[in-house]
Structures are given as C-alpha cells and as structure tokens.
Amino acid sequence: MPQLTWLVTGCSSGIGETFVQRILARGDKVVATTRGDVSRIAALADAGAKTYSLDVTATESEIKGIVAKILEGGPIDVIVNNAGYIEAGLAEETSYDHYQAQFATNFFGVVKTTQAVLPHFRENKSGTVVFIGSSGGIGGEPGAGPYCSTKFALEGFHDCMKQEVAHLNIKSVIFELGFFRTKIMHPDNVLKFRSEPIADYDGIRDLTSQFVDGINGNQPGDPKKAVEIMIDVVKGEGVAAGKEMPDRLPLGPDCLATMRKRCVGNLTTCNEWEDVIRSTNVEG
Ligand SMILES: NC(=O)c1ccc[n+]([C@@H]2O[C@H](COP(=O)([O-])OP(=O)(O)OC[C@H]3O[C@@H](n4cnc5c(N)ncnc54)[C@H](OP(=O)(O)O)[C@@H]3O)[C@@H](O)[C@H]2O)c1
C-alpha cells in the first residue's frame, strides 16, 4: 500500500501515542495532536510526527481552522478519532453538566473533527475515518452510563455516516476496545461519581468504584497489539490482508464476550418474540 498520512487526536498517552509511534515505525506520515501545548508531545515530534494543538472540545470554527492549517502542510488520508476520557456515574445521579462534558469530548468532539476533515476527503474522493469505540458501546455496565452513552452514540454516527460517504470512496470503521492498559483508568484521569450521591445507590456505587480502582494497571489488553491490528485494518495489510474492511471490530477477549452476549441476547429476543414483533403493521 502507498504511504499514508494520518491525523490522530489525543496523542499525549495511551492508544493515541502508540498509534503515532507505530504509524511512523511502519513508514507512514502522521500529524499528532494534543490538547494544550505541543511540547507535551515533543517526543513524537522528535520521532518524526508533525504536531499541533487540538482540543476536541473547541468550537466548530476553531477545529476547522486547525484542520485547515494542518492541510496546508499536505493531504490527510486517515483521521483517527481517539481523544476521550471516562466519566463514571450512575444514571440517576449524574448531573446534566457532567453528561454534557462527557459528550462534548467523546461524541461532539469526534463529530466536529470528522466534519472538519470530510470536505477534504470528499474533494480527494478518498479517505478513512477511524472511530475508537468501546465494549461500553456494545453493552452497558452499572456505573458507566455517561461513558457508555457516548460510545453507543459513536456507533450510530459511524453506522449512518459510513453509508452516506461510501459513494465518495470514503471508508469508516469503528474499533471496539475491551480493557487496554493505558492511563484511562488512572485516578488522575477517570472522573468518578462527581454528582450528588443518592443513598439508595451506595452499594452499586461502591462496587463500581472498587472495580475501577482494581482494573487500573491490570487491564488485560496490550495497546501496542490493538494499534498494530487497527493499522493493519486501515491499510489492508498483515492480519487484514485480503479481507474486506469490517464495519466494526471488537478487540480483546473481554470485548468479544460482550459482543457475543449482546448478539445472542438480540437473537434470542428476535426468536422468542418474533410473532409479537411481526404483529404491529397496519392491517392490509
Ligand atoms: N484503554 C481502554 O481500555 C479503552 C477501552 C475502550 C476505548 N478506549 C478509548 O480509547 C481512546 C484513548 O484512550 P486511552 O485508553 O489511550 O486513554 P488515555 O491514555 O487516558 O488517553 C486519552 C487521550 O485523550 C486525550 N484527550 C482527552 N480529552 C481531550 C480533549 N478534549 N481534546 C483532545 N484530547 C483529549 C488525552 O489528553 P490529555 O493528556 O490532555 O488528557 C489523552 O491523550 C479513548 O477514546 C477511549 O475511550 C480505551
């Protein structure tokens, strides 16, 4: 495959940083972005990445301006919508402001960045949009509602957009990650139960909190392995050679289990309730 140029959001750590390192190692070009000062990702610049400051919660016009500047340096072939964080909270307890903040980054940040890049892809009649989804976008877990809701929203955005841009030779794929060992669950990063507690949920809140603390640093997934597969899928190389790009790809055995449970559950409902489900059309 010819050399590609990638644009990656959220490159200060974890999956984003690993993407940049592996893209460069495989001989492609990359524009790495971070919120705040680009000195935060100086090591990636030293390794060969172009670096820009991009906070995905900036306004539409600010993000369009940054993308326009990036494009002055040359065309982009792939956008990786990676930036994100976790807001842990219970459905009833979590305040509207906290839901909004979580959506501002994980969903609307992705929408704004994708919309800023799509005109360029349309002009080139080529491009790939990568979404970093989650097992939390396939099945919800108690205490993870704000985060899971954003990742479910990404699934819908991707499903619709993919069909709208296909005739323009633009591809879209969502990778659904299980638990991967990054800083996402670190106490400095994960926002936990910030809203007014409701005593009826004390037990479930404590259990979730313990789970988050316990999984931090013990996630089974290796980010390098996931990133290598995601690059393979975009480039149609390695494990993806000769295969069609999938609509969505779960990564990690934990995510596979979540997807299987969801698929089997949906199929069981379809089969057991088929007569009822089919009974709702207007007569005649
Ligand atoms: N690791 C997992 O288990 C897992 C599982 C499923 C999905 N994911 C997804 O993978 C993506 C990357 O997460 P990670 O695991 O690599 O965690 P991470 O190490 O905490 O990295 C998250 C990155 O997103 C950046 N970010 C957060 N808010 C931003 C904003 N407003 N604008 C620009 N950048 C922002 C962070 O920058 P700062 O340094 O400025 O905060 C950081 O670079 C996320 O979308 C996450 O939901 C991860």
Coordinates of C-alpha atoms in Angstrom, one line a residue, residues 27-147:
G27 CA 6.8 4.2 7.3
D28 CA 3.7 6.3 7.1
K29 CA 3.4 10.0 7.9
V30 CA 1.4 11.3 10.9
V31 CA 0.1 14.6 12.3
A32 CA -0.1 14.1 16.1
T33 CA -2.4 16.4 18.1
T34 CA -2.8 17.1 21.8
R35 CA -4.8 19.5 23.9
G36 CA -2.6 22.2 25.4
D37 CA 0.9 22.9 24.3
V38 CA 2.6 20.8 21.7
S39 CA 5.6 20.5 24.0
R40 CA 3.6 17.7 25.7
I41 CA 4.2 15.6 22.6
A42 CA 7.7 16.7 21.8
A43 CA 8.9 13.1 21.8
L44 CA 6.6 12.3 19.0
A45 CA 7.8 15.4 17.0
D46 CA 11.4 14.1 17.6
A47 CA 10.3 10.7 16.2
G48 CA 9.1 12.4 13.0
A49 CA 5.5 13.4 13.6
K50 CA 4.1 16.9 12.8
T51 CA 2.5 18.2 15.9
Y52 CA -0.5 20.5 16.5
S53 CA -2.5 21.6 19.5
L54 CA -6.1 20.4 19.2
D55 CA -8.6 20.3 22.0
V56 CA -11.6 18.4 20.5
T57 CA -14.0 20.5 22.8
A58 CA -13.0 23.7 20.9
T59 CA -15.7 25.3 18.7
E60 CA -16.5 24.1 15.2
S61 CA -14.8 27.1 13.6
E62 CA -11.7 26.7 15.8
I63 CA -11.4 23.0 14.9
K64 CA -12.0 23.8 11.2
G65 CA -9.2 26.4 11.4
I66 CA -6.8 23.9 12.9
V67 CA -7.6 21.3 10.4
A68 CA -7.2 23.8 7.6
K69 CA -3.7 24.7 8.9
I70 CA -2.8 21.0 9.1
L71 CA -4.0 20.6 5.5
E72 CA -1.7 23.4 4.3
G73 CA 1.1 21.0 5.1
G74 CA -0.3 18.3 2.8
P75 CA -3.2 16.0 2.4
I76 CA -4.6 13.6 5.1
D77 CA -5.6 10.1 4.2
V78 CA -6.8 8.8 7.6
I79 CA -8.4 10.5 10.6
V80 CA -8.2 8.6 13.9
N81 CA -10.8 10.0 16.4
N82 CA -9.1 8.8 19.5
A83 CA -9.3 11.5 22.2
G84 CA -11.6 10.6 25.1
Y85 CA -11.9 10.0 28.8
I86 CA -14.2 8.2 31.2
E87 CA -16.9 9.8 33.4
A88 CA -18.1 7.1 35.8
G89 CA -21.6 7.8 37.2
L90 CA -25.0 6.4 37.9
A91 CA -27.9 7.1 35.5
E92 CA -30.0 9.0 38.1
E93 CA -27.2 10.6 40.0
T94 CA -25.1 12.0 37.1
S95 CA -25.8 15.7 36.6
Y96 CA -26.7 17.1 33.2
D97 CA -23.5 19.1 33.2
H98 CA -21.4 16.0 33.7
Y99 CA -23.3 14.2 30.9
Q100 CA -22.7 17.2 28.7
A101 CA -19.0 17.4 29.4
Q102 CA -18.6 13.7 28.6
F103 CA -20.5 14.1 25.3
A104 CA -18.6 17.3 24.5
T105 CA -15.3 15.3 24.3
N106 CA -16.2 11.7 23.4
F107 CA -19.1 12.4 21.0
F108 CA -19.3 16.0 19.8
G109 CA -15.5 16.4 19.7
V110 CA -15.5 13.4 17.3
V111 CA -18.4 14.8 15.2
K112 CA -16.7 18.3 14.9
T113 CA -13.3 16.8 14.0
T114 CA -14.8 14.4 11.5
Q115 CA -16.9 17.2 9.9
A116 CA -13.8 19.3 9.6
V117 CA -11.9 16.6 7.7
L118 CA -14.7 15.2 5.5
P119 CA -14.7 18.1 2.9
H120 CA -11.0 17.3 2.3
F121 CA -11.8 13.6 1.9
R122 CA -14.8 14.4 -0.5
E123 CA -12.5 16.6 -2.6
N124 CA -9.9 13.8 -2.8
K125 CA -12.6 11.1 -3.3
S126 CA -10.6 9.1 -0.8
G127 CA -10.1 8.8 3.0
T128 CA -10.7 6.7 6.0
V129 CA -12.5 7.7 9.2
V130 CA -11.5 5.7 12.3
F131 CA -13.6 5.8 15.4
I132 CA -12.2 4.4 18.7
G133 CA -15.3 2.8 20.2
S134 CA -15.5 0.6 23.2
S135 CA -17.0 -2.6 24.6
G136 CA -19.0 0.0 26.5
G137 CA -20.6 1.0 23.2
I138 CA -21.9 -2.6 22.7
G139 CA -23.2 -3.3 26.2
G140 CA -23.6 -1.0 29.2
E141 CA -22.3 -1.7 32.7
P142 CA -23.6 -0.3 36.0
G143 CA -21.8 3.0 36.9
A144 CA -20.6 3.5 33.3
G145 CA -23.6 5.2 31.8
P146 CA -22.1 8.6 30.9
Y147 CA -19.2 7.0 29.1

